PDB file of C-alpha atoms and ligand atoms in Angstrom:
ATOM      1  CA  MET A   1     -48.801  19.128  39.727  1.00  0.00           C
ATOM      2  CA  THR A   2     -51.615  16.729  38.846  1.00  0.00           C
ATOM      3  CA  ASP A   3     -51.432  14.950  35.517  1.00  0.00           C
ATOM      4  CA  LYS A   4     -54.078  16.815  33.483  1.00  0.00           C
ATOM      5  CA  GLN A   5     -53.907  14.275  30.702  1.00  0.00           C
ATOM      6  CA  GLN A   6     -56.308  11.363  30.405  1.00  0.00           C
ATOM      7  CA  TRP A   7     -54.951   7.805  30.511  1.00  0.00           C
ATOM      8  CA  VAL A   8     -56.460   4.355  30.152  1.00  0.00           C
ATOM      9  CA  THR A   9     -54.845   1.560  32.176  1.00  0.00           C
ATOM     10  CA  GLU A  10     -54.851  -2.112  31.331  1.00  0.00           C
ATOM     11  CA  LYS A  11     -54.119  -4.305  34.344  1.00  0.00           C
ATOM     12  CA  TRP A  12     -52.960  -7.897  34.060  1.00  0.00           C
ATOM     13  CA  GLN A  13     -52.154  -9.421  37.482  1.00  0.00           C
ATOM     14  CA  ASP A  14     -48.912  -7.661  38.567  1.00  0.00           C
ATOM     15  CA  VAL A  15     -48.470  -5.576  35.401  1.00  0.00           C
ATOM     16  CA  GLU A  16     -50.177  -2.313  34.373  1.00  0.00           C
ATOM     17  CA  THR A  17     -49.907  -0.692  30.955  1.00  0.00           C
ATOM     18  CA  ARG A  18     -51.074   2.911  30.472  1.00  0.00           C
ATOM     19  CA  TYR A  19     -52.071   4.587  27.215  1.00  0.00           C
ATOM     20  CA  ARG A  20     -52.511   8.358  27.000  1.00  0.00           C
ATOM     21  CA  ILE A  21     -55.902   9.131  25.444  1.00  0.00           C
ATOM     22  CA  GLN A  22     -57.702  12.136  24.022  1.00  0.00           C
ATOM     23  CA  SER A  23     -61.189  10.938  24.930  1.00  0.00           C
ATOM     24  CA  VAL A  24     -63.467   8.084  25.933  1.00  0.00           C
ATOM     25  CA  LEU A  25     -65.850   7.605  23.007  1.00  0.00           C
ATOM     26  CA  TYR A  26     -68.044   4.968  24.665  1.00  0.00           C
ATOM     27  CA  GLU A  27     -68.185   3.188  28.003  1.00  0.00           C
ATOM     28  CA  ASP A  28     -70.913   0.932  29.422  1.00  0.00           C
ATOM     29  CA  ASN A  29     -71.715  -2.565  30.679  1.00  0.00           C
ATOM     30  CA  SER A  30     -73.474  -4.942  28.316  1.00  0.00           C
ATOM     31  CA  GLU A  31     -75.188  -8.140  29.475  1.00  0.00           C
ATOM     32  CA  PHE A  32     -71.829  -9.857  28.993  1.00  0.00           C
ATOM     33  CA  GLN A  33     -68.943  -7.498  29.665  1.00  0.00           C
ATOM     34  CA  HIS A  34     -67.713  -3.962  30.269  1.00  0.00           C
ATOM     35  CA  THR A  35     -67.146  -2.279  26.930  1.00  0.00           C
ATOM     36  CA  ARG A  36     -64.994   0.815  26.371  1.00  0.00           C
ATOM     37  CA  ILE A  37     -63.796   2.554  23.230  1.00  0.00           C
ATOM     38  CA  VAL A  38     -61.154   5.262  23.620  1.00  0.00           C
ATOM     39  CA  ASP A  39     -59.160   7.487  21.298  1.00  0.00           C
ATOM     40  CA  SER A  40     -55.482   6.976  22.197  1.00  0.00           C
ATOM     41  CA  ASP A  41     -52.531   9.121  21.127  1.00  0.00           C
ATOM     42  CA  ARG A  42     -50.324   6.290  19.938  1.00  0.00           C
ATOM     43  CA  TYR A  43     -52.682   3.539  18.740  1.00  0.00           C
ATOM     44  CA  GLY A  44     -55.726   5.472  17.601  1.00  0.00           C
ATOM     45  CA  ARG A  45     -59.100   4.108  18.620  1.00  0.00           C
ATOM     46  CA  MET A  46     -58.936   1.118  20.984  1.00  0.00           C
ATOM     47  CA  LEU A  47     -61.580  -1.407  22.034  1.00  0.00           C
ATOM     48  CA  LEU A  48     -61.309  -2.733  25.592  1.00  0.00           C
ATOM     49  CA  LEU A  49     -63.511  -5.483  27.014  1.00  0.00           C
ATOM     50  CA  ASP A  50     -63.457  -6.009  30.768  1.00  0.00           C
ATOM     51  CA  GLY A  51     -60.447  -3.716  30.840  1.00  0.00           C
ATOM     52  CA  ILE A  52     -58.354  -5.758  28.373  1.00  0.00           C
ATOM     53  CA  VAL A  53     -57.233  -4.311  25.015  1.00  0.00           C
ATOM     54  CA  GLN A  54     -58.952  -6.272  22.223  1.00  0.00           C
ATOM     55  CA  THR A  55     -57.883  -4.351  19.145  1.00  0.00           C
ATOM     56  CA  THR A  56     -56.528  -0.947  18.118  1.00  0.00           C
ATOM     57  CA  GLU A  57     -56.625   0.932  14.837  1.00  0.00           C
ATOM     58  CA  LYS A  58     -52.851   1.130  14.581  1.00  0.00           C
ATOM     59  CA  ASP A  59     -51.764  -2.477  15.215  1.00  0.00           C
ATOM     60  CA  GLU A  60     -54.883  -4.593  14.510  1.00  0.00           C
ATOM     61  CA  PHE A  61     -53.534  -5.602  11.108  1.00  0.00           C
ATOM     62  CA  ILE A  62     -50.896  -7.844  12.693  1.00  0.00           C
ATOM     63  CA  TYR A  63     -53.257 -10.090  14.650  1.00  0.00           C
ATOM     64  CA  HIS A  64     -56.034 -10.138  12.033  1.00  0.00           C
ATOM     65  CA  GLU A  65     -53.641 -10.982   9.180  1.00  0.00           C
ATOM     66  CA  MET A  66     -51.901 -13.760  11.135  1.00  0.00           C
ATOM     67  CA  LEU A  67     -55.120 -15.375  12.388  1.00  0.00           C
ATOM     68  CA  VAL A  68     -56.635 -15.378   8.862  1.00  0.00           C
ATOM     69  CA  HIS A  69     -53.970 -15.802   6.160  1.00  0.00           C
ATOM     70  CA  VAL A  70     -52.061 -18.595   7.917  1.00  0.00           C
ATOM     71  CA  PRO A  71     -55.050 -20.999   7.795  1.00  0.00           C
ATOM     72  CA  MET A  72     -56.640 -19.627   4.609  1.00  0.00           C
ATOM     73  CA  LEU A  73     -53.430 -20.006   2.552  1.00  0.00           C
ATOM     74  CA  SER A  74     -52.752 -23.425   4.096  1.00  0.00           C
ATOM     75  CA  HIS A  75     -56.171 -24.716   2.972  1.00  0.00           C
ATOM     76  CA  PRO A  76     -56.526 -26.020  -0.625  1.00  0.00           C
ATOM     77  CA  ASN A  77     -59.790 -24.150  -1.333  1.00  0.00           C
ATOM     78  CA  PRO A  78     -61.485 -22.399   1.636  1.00  0.00           C
ATOM     79  CA  GLU A  79     -65.148 -21.742   0.819  1.00  0.00           C
ATOM     80  CA  LYS A  80     -67.076 -21.909   4.120  1.00  0.00           C
ATOM     81  CA  VAL A  81     -65.495 -20.058   7.044  1.00  0.00           C
ATOM     82  CA  LEU A  82     -66.701 -19.858  10.649  1.00  0.00           C
ATOM     83  CA  ILE A  83     -65.578 -17.062  12.988  1.00  0.00           C
ATOM     84  CA  ILE A  84     -66.289 -17.407  16.700  1.00  0.00           C
ATOM     85  CA  GLY A  85     -66.250 -13.995  18.443  1.00  0.00           C
ATOM     86  CA  GLY A  86     -64.524 -11.418  16.285  1.00  0.00           C
ATOM     87  CA  GLY A  87     -67.105  -8.700  16.954  1.00  0.00           C
ATOM     88  CA  ASP A  88     -64.795  -5.894  15.805  1.00  0.00           C
ATOM     89  CA  GLY A  89     -64.924  -7.259  12.242  1.00  0.00           C
ATOM     90  CA  GLY A  90     -61.157  -7.352  11.592  1.00  0.00           C
ATOM     91  CA  ILE A  91     -61.009 -11.119  11.054  1.00  0.00           C
ATOM     92  CA  LEU A  92     -64.110 -10.937   8.833  1.00  0.00           C
ATOM     93  CA  ARG A  93     -62.499  -8.211   6.706  1.00  0.00           C
ATOM     94  CA  GLU A  94     -59.456 -10.352   5.993  1.00  0.00           C
ATOM     95  CA  VAL A  95     -61.481 -13.544   5.327  1.00  0.00           C
ATOM     96  CA  LEU A  96     -63.632 -11.767   2.739  1.00  0.00           C
ATOM     97  CA  ARG A  97     -60.563 -10.959   0.633  1.00  0.00           C
ATOM     98  CA  TYR A  98     -60.696 -14.553  -0.683  1.00  0.00           C
ATOM     99  CA  LYS A  99     -62.714 -15.053  -3.859  1.00  0.00           C
ATOM    100  CA  SER A 100     -63.069 -18.737  -2.916  1.00  0.00           C
ATOM    101  CA  VAL A 101     -65.132 -17.783   0.176  1.00  0.00           C
ATOM    102  CA  THR A 102     -68.843 -18.352  -0.508  1.00  0.00           C
ATOM    103  CA  MET A 103     -70.001 -17.934   3.096  1.00  0.00           C
ATOM    104  CA  ALA A 104     -68.494 -16.393   6.223  1.00  0.00           C
ATOM    105  CA  THR A 105     -70.504 -17.128   9.379  1.00  0.00           C
ATOM    106  CA  MET A 106     -69.695 -15.026  12.453  1.00  0.00           C
ATOM    107  CA  VAL A 107     -71.030 -16.183  15.841  1.00  0.00           C
ATOM    108  CA  GLU A 108     -70.754 -13.321  18.339  1.00  0.00           C
ATOM    109  CA  ILE A 109     -72.321 -13.385  21.803  1.00  0.00           C
ATOM    110  CA  ASP A 110     -72.563  -9.607  22.285  1.00  0.00           C
ATOM    111  CA  PRO A 111     -74.378  -7.690  19.509  1.00  0.00           C
ATOM    112  CA  GLY A 112     -73.263  -4.459  21.150  1.00  0.00           C
ATOM    113  CA  VAL A 113     -69.648  -5.090  20.138  1.00  0.00           C
ATOM    114  CA  ILE A 114     -70.674  -5.353  16.475  1.00  0.00           C
ATOM    115  CA  GLU A 115     -72.858  -2.218  16.594  1.00  0.00           C
ATOM    116  CA  LEU A 116     -70.200  -0.186  18.433  1.00  0.00           C
ATOM    117  CA  SER A 117     -67.478  -1.401  16.050  1.00  0.00           C
ATOM    118  CA  LYS A 118     -69.594  -0.317  13.073  1.00  0.00           C
ATOM    119  CA  LYS A 119     -69.991   3.122  14.661  1.00  0.00           C
ATOM    120  CA  TYR A 120     -66.545   3.756  16.174  1.00  0.00           C
ATOM    121  CA  LEU A 121     -64.119   1.352  14.429  1.00  0.00           C
ATOM    122  CA  PRO A 122     -65.006   1.541  10.703  1.00  0.00           C
ATOM    123  CA  SER A 123     -61.315   1.418   9.741  1.00  0.00           C
ATOM    124  CA  ILE A 124     -61.134  -2.083  11.265  1.00  0.00           C
ATOM    125  CA  ASN A 125     -64.290  -3.746   9.921  1.00  0.00           C
ATOM    126  CA  ASP A 126     -64.142  -1.708   6.658  1.00  0.00           C
ATOM    127  CA  GLY A 127     -67.800  -2.444   5.871  1.00  0.00           C
ATOM    128  CA  SER A 128     -67.261  -6.233   6.095  1.00  0.00           C
ATOM    129  CA  PHE A 129     -70.509  -6.773   8.026  1.00  0.00           C
ATOM    130  CA  GLU A 130     -72.461  -5.668   4.947  1.00  0.00           C
ATOM    131  CA  ASP A 131     -70.866  -8.173   2.536  1.00  0.00           C
ATOM    132  CA  SER A 132     -73.520 -10.438   0.955  1.00  0.00           C
ATOM    133  CA  ARG A 133     -71.521 -13.570   1.906  1.00  0.00           C
ATOM    134  CA  VAL A 134     -71.693 -12.746   5.627  1.00  0.00           C
ATOM    135  CA  ASN A 135     -74.036 -14.520   8.023  1.00  0.00           C
ATOM    136  CA  ILE A 136     -74.052 -12.974  11.518  1.00  0.00           C
ATOM    137  CA  ILE A 137     -75.400 -15.161  14.330  1.00  0.00           C
ATOM    138  CA  ILE A 138     -75.824 -13.704  17.813  1.00  0.00           C
ATOM    139  CA  SER A 139     -75.147 -16.643  20.098  1.00  0.00           C
ATOM    140  CA  ASP A 140     -72.685 -18.193  22.510  1.00  0.00           C
ATOM    141  CA  GLY A 141     -70.109 -19.760  20.208  1.00  0.00           C
ATOM    142  CA  ALA A 142     -69.969 -22.862  22.391  1.00  0.00           C
ATOM    143  CA  VAL A 143     -73.709 -23.448  21.887  1.00  0.00           C
ATOM    144  CA  PHE A 144     -73.481 -22.889  18.134  1.00  0.00           C
ATOM    145  CA  VAL A 145     -70.673 -25.395  17.535  1.00  0.00           C
ATOM    146  CA  LYS A 146     -72.449 -27.983  19.687  1.00  0.00           C
ATOM    147  CA  ASP A 147     -75.762 -27.649  17.801  1.00  0.00           C
ATOM    148  CA  THR A 148     -74.830 -26.916  14.181  1.00  0.00           C
ATOM    149  CA  THR A 149     -74.933 -29.646  11.515  1.00  0.00           C
ATOM    150  CA  GLU A 150     -73.011 -27.480   9.032  1.00  0.00           C
ATOM    151  CA  LYS A 151     -69.437 -28.259   7.949  1.00  0.00           C
ATOM    152  CA  PHE A 152     -66.720 -25.618   7.573  1.00  0.00           C
ATOM    153  CA  ASP A 153     -63.346 -25.470   5.837  1.00  0.00           C
ATOM    154  CA  VAL A 154     -61.720 -22.954   8.203  1.00  0.00           C
ATOM    155  CA  VAL A 155     -62.750 -22.038  11.759  1.00  0.00           C
ATOM    156  CA  ILE A 156     -61.163 -18.998  13.422  1.00  0.00           C
ATOM    157  CA  VAL A 157     -61.715 -18.565  17.148  1.00  0.00           C
ATOM    158  CA  ASP A 158     -61.209 -14.851  17.760  1.00  0.00           C
ATOM    159  CA  SER A 159     -62.203 -14.769  21.409  1.00  0.00           C
ATOM    160  CA  CYS A 160     -61.225 -12.639  24.358  1.00  0.00           C
ATOM    161  CA  ASP A 161     -59.040 -14.203  27.036  1.00  0.00           C
ATOM    162  CA  PRO A 162     -60.560 -17.067  29.036  1.00  0.00           C
ATOM    163  CA  ILE A 163     -62.405 -14.754  31.422  1.00  0.00           C
ATOM    164  CA  GLY A 164     -66.093 -13.886  31.468  1.00  0.00           C
ATOM    165  CA  PRO A 165     -68.143 -15.048  28.463  1.00  0.00           C
ATOM    166  CA  ALA A 166     -65.069 -16.388  26.634  1.00  0.00           C
ATOM    167  CA  THR A 167     -64.169 -18.979  29.295  1.00  0.00           C
ATOM    168  CA  VAL A 168     -66.180 -21.668  27.469  1.00  0.00           C
ATOM    169  CA  LEU A 169     -64.181 -21.005  24.300  1.00  0.00           C
ATOM    170  CA  PHE A 170     -61.124 -22.615  25.880  1.00  0.00           C
ATOM    171  CA  SER A 171     -62.785 -25.907  26.866  1.00  0.00           C
ATOM    172  CA  LYS A 172     -62.191 -29.452  25.593  1.00  0.00           C
ATOM    173  CA  ALA A 173     -65.876 -29.782  24.725  1.00  0.00           C
ATOM    174  CA  PHE A 174     -65.715 -26.639  22.577  1.00  0.00           C
ATOM    175  CA  TYR A 175     -62.580 -27.752  20.733  1.00  0.00           C
ATOM    176  CA  GLY A 176     -64.088 -31.213  20.262  1.00  0.00           C
ATOM    177  CA  ASP A 177     -67.313 -29.785  18.821  1.00  0.00           C
ATOM    178  CA  ILE A 178     -65.285 -27.706  16.351  1.00  0.00           C
ATOM    179  CA  HIS A 179     -63.348 -30.822  15.354  1.00  0.00           C
ATOM    180  CA  ASN A 180     -66.665 -32.494  14.483  1.00  0.00           C
ATOM    181  CA  LEU A 181     -67.789 -29.650  12.193  1.00  0.00           C
ATOM    182  CA  LEU A 182     -64.592 -29.445  10.127  1.00  0.00           C
ATOM    183  CA  ALA A 183     -64.866 -30.655   6.515  1.00  0.00           C
ATOM    184  CA  LYS A 184     -62.013 -32.681   4.911  1.00  0.00           C
ATOM    185  CA  ASP A 185     -58.735 -30.667   5.008  1.00  0.00           C
ATOM    186  CA  GLY A 186     -60.464 -28.526   7.670  1.00  0.00           C
ATOM    187  CA  ILE A 187     -58.362 -26.143   9.788  1.00  0.00           C
ATOM    188  CA  MET A 188     -59.093 -24.471  13.118  1.00  0.00           C
ATOM    189  CA  VAL A 189     -56.981 -21.647  14.553  1.00  0.00           C
ATOM    190  CA  CYS A 190     -57.446 -19.989  17.933  1.00  0.00           C
ATOM    191  CA  GLN A 191     -55.598 -17.301  19.876  1.00  0.00           C
ATOM    192  CA  THR A 192     -53.667 -18.732  22.827  1.00  0.00           C
ATOM    193  CA  GLY A 193     -52.458 -15.605  24.555  1.00  0.00           C
ATOM    194  CA  SER A 194     -49.260 -13.857  25.494  1.00  0.00           C
ATOM    195  CA  LEU A 195     -46.142 -15.979  25.839  1.00  0.00           C
ATOM    196  CA  HIS A 196     -44.862 -13.945  28.766  1.00  0.00           C
ATOM    197  CA  MET A 197     -48.042 -13.057  30.624  1.00  0.00           C
ATOM    198  CA  GLN A 198     -50.354 -16.023  29.940  1.00  0.00           C
ATOM    199  CA  PRO A 199     -48.018 -19.039  29.685  1.00  0.00           C
ATOM    200  CA  GLY A 200     -50.686 -21.390  31.016  1.00  0.00           C
ATOM    201  CA  GLU A 201     -52.942 -20.671  28.026  1.00  0.00           C
ATOM    202  CA  GLN A 202     -50.445 -22.119  25.550  1.00  0.00           C
ATOM    203  CA  VAL A 203     -49.792 -25.221  27.668  1.00  0.00           C
ATOM    204  CA  GLU A 204     -53.436 -25.960  28.472  1.00  0.00           C
ATOM    205  CA  THR A 205     -54.759 -25.440  24.943  1.00  0.00           C
ATOM    206  CA  TYR A 206     -51.838 -27.324  23.370  1.00  0.00           C
ATOM    207  CA  ASN A 207     -52.446 -30.323  25.615  1.00  0.00           C
ATOM    208  CA  LEU A 208     -56.205 -30.277  24.948  1.00  0.00           C
ATOM    209  CA  LEU A 209     -55.846 -29.743  21.196  1.00  0.00           C
ATOM    210  CA  SER A 210     -53.157 -32.422  20.814  1.00  0.00           C
ATOM    211  CA  GLU A 211     -55.654 -34.967  22.177  1.00  0.00           C
ATOM    212  CA  ILE A 212     -58.297 -33.958  19.614  1.00  0.00           C
ATOM    213  CA  TYR A 213     -56.494 -33.001  16.363  1.00  0.00           C
ATOM    214  CA  GLY A 214     -53.906 -34.888  14.320  1.00  0.00           C
ATOM    215  CA  TYR A 215     -51.837 -31.724  14.150  1.00  0.00           C
ATOM    216  CA  ALA A 216     -51.862 -28.990  16.835  1.00  0.00           C
ATOM    217  CA  ARG A 217     -49.044 -26.542  16.191  1.00  0.00           C
ATOM    218  CA  PRO A 218     -48.330 -23.214  17.923  1.00  0.00           C
ATOM    219  CA  TYR A 219     -47.280 -20.196  15.968  1.00  0.00           C
ATOM    220  CA  VAL A 220     -45.962 -16.890  17.250  1.00  0.00           C
ATOM    221  CA  PHE A 221     -46.069 -13.228  16.250  1.00  0.00           C
ATOM    222  CA  THR A 222     -45.786  -9.875  18.006  1.00  0.00           C
ATOM    223  CA  VAL A 223     -48.718  -7.603  18.880  1.00  0.00           C
ATOM    224  CA  PRO A 224     -47.534  -4.435  20.674  1.00  0.00           C
ATOM    225  CA  THR A 225     -50.811  -3.818  22.490  1.00  0.00           C
ATOM    226  CA  TYR A 226     -51.303  -7.394  23.705  1.00  0.00           C
ATOM    227  CA  ILE A 227     -49.755  -7.562  27.123  1.00  0.00           C
ATOM    228  CA  GLY A 228     -46.148  -8.734  26.923  1.00  0.00           C
ATOM    229  CA  GLY A 229     -46.012  -8.292  23.111  1.00  0.00           C
ATOM    230  CA  LEU A 230     -45.071 -11.837  22.043  1.00  0.00           C
ATOM    231  CA  PHE A 231     -48.401 -13.501  21.172  1.00  0.00           C
ATOM    232  CA  SER A 232     -49.465 -16.989  20.123  1.00  0.00           C
ATOM    233  CA  ALA A 233     -52.080 -18.969  18.242  1.00  0.00           C
ATOM    234  CA  MET A 234     -52.679 -22.665  17.596  1.00  0.00           C
ATOM    235  CA  PHE A 235     -53.114 -24.209  14.124  1.00  0.00           C
ATOM    236  CA  CYS A 236     -55.156 -27.433  14.268  1.00  0.00           C
ATOM    237  CA  SER A 237     -56.082 -29.952  11.589  1.00  0.00           C
ATOM    238  CA  ASP A 238     -56.311 -33.693  10.997  1.00  0.00           C
ATOM    239  CA  ASP A 239     -55.135 -33.386   7.393  1.00  0.00           C
ATOM    240  CA  ILE A 240     -52.825 -30.394   7.082  1.00  0.00           C
ATOM    241  CA  ASN A 241     -49.473 -30.111   8.853  1.00  0.00           C
ATOM    242  CA  PRO A 242     -48.495 -26.399   8.804  1.00  0.00           C
ATOM    243  CA  GLU A 243     -44.848 -27.307   9.271  1.00  0.00           C
ATOM    244  CA  LYS A 244     -44.884 -28.987   5.856  1.00  0.00           C
ATOM    245  CA  ASN A 245     -46.034 -25.790   4.138  1.00  0.00           C
ATOM    246  CA  ASP A 246     -43.890 -24.983   1.091  1.00  0.00           C
ATOM    247  CA  LEU A 247     -42.855 -21.316   0.814  1.00  0.00           C
ATOM    248  CA  SER A 248     -43.207 -21.214  -2.986  1.00  0.00           C
ATOM    249  CA  VAL A 249     -46.707 -22.743  -2.830  1.00  0.00           C
ATOM    250  CA  ILE A 250     -47.817 -20.145  -0.283  1.00  0.00           C
ATOM    251  CA  GLU A 251     -46.247 -17.379  -2.356  1.00  0.00           C
ATOM    252  CA  GLU A 252     -48.164 -18.576  -5.427  1.00  0.00           C
ATOM    253  CA  LYS A 253     -51.497 -18.782  -3.540  1.00  0.00           C
ATOM    254  CA  ALA A 254     -50.982 -15.377  -1.910  1.00  0.00           C
ATOM    255  CA  ALA A 255     -50.288 -13.840  -5.325  1.00  0.00           C
ATOM    256  CA  MET A 256     -53.281 -15.652  -6.873  1.00  0.00           C
ATOM    257  CA  ASN A 257     -55.559 -14.237  -4.148  1.00  0.00           C
ATOM    258  CA  ASN A 258     -53.942 -10.818  -4.528  1.00  0.00           C
ATOM    259  CA  ILE A 259     -53.596 -10.646  -0.755  1.00  0.00           C
ATOM    260  CA  LYS A 260     -52.196  -7.209   0.182  1.00  0.00           C
ATOM    261  CA  THR A 261     -50.934  -7.279   3.778  1.00  0.00           C
ATOM    262  CA  ARG A 262     -48.608  -5.337   6.061  1.00  0.00           C
ATOM    263  CA  TYR A 263     -47.409  -7.952   8.532  1.00  0.00           C
ATOM    264  CA  TYR A 264     -48.324 -11.272   6.965  1.00  0.00           C
ATOM    265  CA  ASN A 265     -46.265 -12.560   4.066  1.00  0.00           C
ATOM    266  CA  PRO A 266     -45.286 -16.125   3.113  1.00  0.00           C
ATOM    267  CA  GLY A 267     -41.991 -15.657   4.980  1.00  0.00           C
ATOM    268  CA  THR A 268     -43.601 -14.519   8.244  1.00  0.00           C
ATOM    269  CA  HIS A 269     -46.106 -17.361   7.765  1.00  0.00           C
ATOM    270  CA  ILE A 270     -43.405 -20.032   7.646  1.00  0.00           C
ATOM    271  CA  GLY A 271     -41.293 -18.262  10.261  1.00  0.00           C
ATOM    272  CA  ALA A 272     -44.155 -18.031  12.763  1.00  0.00           C
ATOM    273  CA  PHE A 273     -44.018 -21.824  13.252  1.00  0.00           C
ATOM    274  CA  HIS A 274     -40.302 -21.711  14.130  1.00  0.00           C
ATOM    275  CA  ILE A 275     -41.162 -20.984  17.732  1.00  0.00           C
ATOM    276  CA  PRO A 276     -38.757 -19.790  20.454  1.00  0.00           C
ATOM    277  CA  GLY A 277     -36.973 -22.468  22.489  1.00  0.00           C
ATOM    278  CA  PHE A 278     -38.574 -21.407  25.763  1.00  0.00           C
ATOM    279  CA  LEU A 279     -42.027 -22.051  24.280  1.00  0.00           C
ATOM    280  CA  LYS A 280     -40.929 -25.451  22.930  1.00  0.00           C
ATOM    281  CA  GLU A 281     -39.660 -26.422  26.381  1.00  0.00           C
ATOM    282  CA  ARG A 282     -42.954 -25.301  27.900  1.00  0.00           C
ATOM    283  CA  LEU A 283     -44.971 -27.527  25.564  1.00  0.00           C
ATOM    284  CA  ILE A 284     -42.969 -30.731  25.636  1.00  0.00           C
TER     285      ILE A 284
HETATM  286  N1  SAM B   1     -58.500 -10.146  19.105  1.00  0.00           N
HETATM  287  C1  SAM B   1     -58.995 -10.174  20.479  1.00  0.00           C
HETATM  288  C2  SAM B   1     -58.120 -11.073  21.329  1.00  0.00           C
HETATM  289  O1  SAM B   1     -57.259 -11.779  20.760  1.00  0.00           O
HETATM  290  O2  SAM B   1     -58.269 -11.029  22.566  1.00  0.00           O
HETATM  291  C3  SAM B   1     -60.437 -10.606  20.497  1.00  0.00           C
HETATM  292  C4  SAM B   1     -61.300  -9.551  19.924  1.00  0.00           C
HETATM  293  S1  SAM B   1     -62.992  -9.874  19.686  1.00  0.00           S
HETATM  294  C5  SAM B   1     -63.578  -8.295  20.098  1.00  0.00           C
HETATM  295  C6  SAM B   1     -63.487 -10.917  21.018  1.00  0.00           C
HETATM  296  C7  SAM B   1     -64.981 -11.171  20.895  1.00  0.00           C
HETATM  297  O3  SAM B   1     -65.348 -12.422  21.480  1.00  0.00           O
HETATM  298  C8  SAM B   1     -65.850 -10.110  21.593  1.00  0.00           C
HETATM  299  O4  SAM B   1     -66.612  -9.440  20.626  1.00  0.00           O
HETATM  300  C9  SAM B   1     -66.723 -10.923  22.558  1.00  0.00           C
HETATM  301  O5  SAM B   1     -68.019 -10.393  22.693  1.00  0.00           O
HETATM  302  C10 SAM B   1     -66.714 -12.274  21.885  1.00  0.00           C
HETATM  303  N2  SAM B   1     -67.059 -13.409  22.760  1.00  0.00           N
HETATM  304  C11 SAM B   1     -66.685 -13.622  24.040  1.00  0.00           C
HETATM  305  N3  SAM B   1     -67.203 -14.777  24.497  1.00  0.00           N
HETATM  306  C12 SAM B   1     -67.933 -15.315  23.467  1.00  0.00           C
HETATM  307  C13 SAM B   1     -68.704 -16.501  23.313  1.00  0.00           C
HETATM  308  N4  SAM B   1     -68.838 -17.384  24.322  1.00  0.00           N
HETATM  309  N5  SAM B   1     -69.296 -16.739  22.113  1.00  0.00           N
HETATM  310  C14 SAM B   1     -69.163 -15.842  21.079  1.00  0.00           C
HETATM  311  N6  SAM B   1     -68.445 -14.683  21.163  1.00  0.00           N
HETATM  312  C15 SAM B   1     -67.840 -14.438  22.356  1.00  0.00           C
END
């Protein structure tokens, strides 16, 4: 009996993950990547780029909250924020919650991802692209950070995995250019992949970032639809050591900004930097 149901499969080397879906809402190749948006039973609408799950309606809050509130609540007064990638608008939505933010610049290489996210993923971007503080630049993020003379308080690199157009977003030159555009107390965070399925990403970025920034610290959280579940990011700064963050100070700032979240809280913030032993061993 053939399986009448529709499925979408994500393949990562020797592992496949299947999601039962109701329909494919969009599928095509852009100049940069293969883009697909499906309606899945368990996770709602999902965006896949080059076959890899980027974000889903049901669990996007975890990644977007942890990539935004960890740096934003560690910074004394974040006003100018730069997002590299982030075409689905989830990072932008969370950044715009801060009254201190006067400008959020998003540099996205593929305008199609933004347009499709507006059309098919409104629950994720929640109208953030229309906010008057937003400045959308269609460009390769690596070119932008090399050429810009602007300074930023927080930079969030929300890129795909280091394949296709995102490969340059994992290079020493790219991280060095971001270092040069950080203002005093500046913070950069970037996703560094799945602990179980992409161990090399943590090691390579940690080694590169440790050469460039005074502090380069991994932090860990769980995203069900990112292959292997246990996911990582790097917190980088010359002035702010995330491991010295005081719980009560973060609690006060979160309350002051009236940040309403479902995964992030000051406890998960502090806890995320208490990384598993096997990751520590990998990085030393
Ligand atoms: N949260 C996802 C993750 O952790 O894998 C990333 C989601 S977001 C959709 C990734 C975005 O990075 C995409 O919109 C893609 O077009 C964009 N991107 C890839 N390479 C880029 C580059 N060189 N410059 C700017 N944006 C890029």
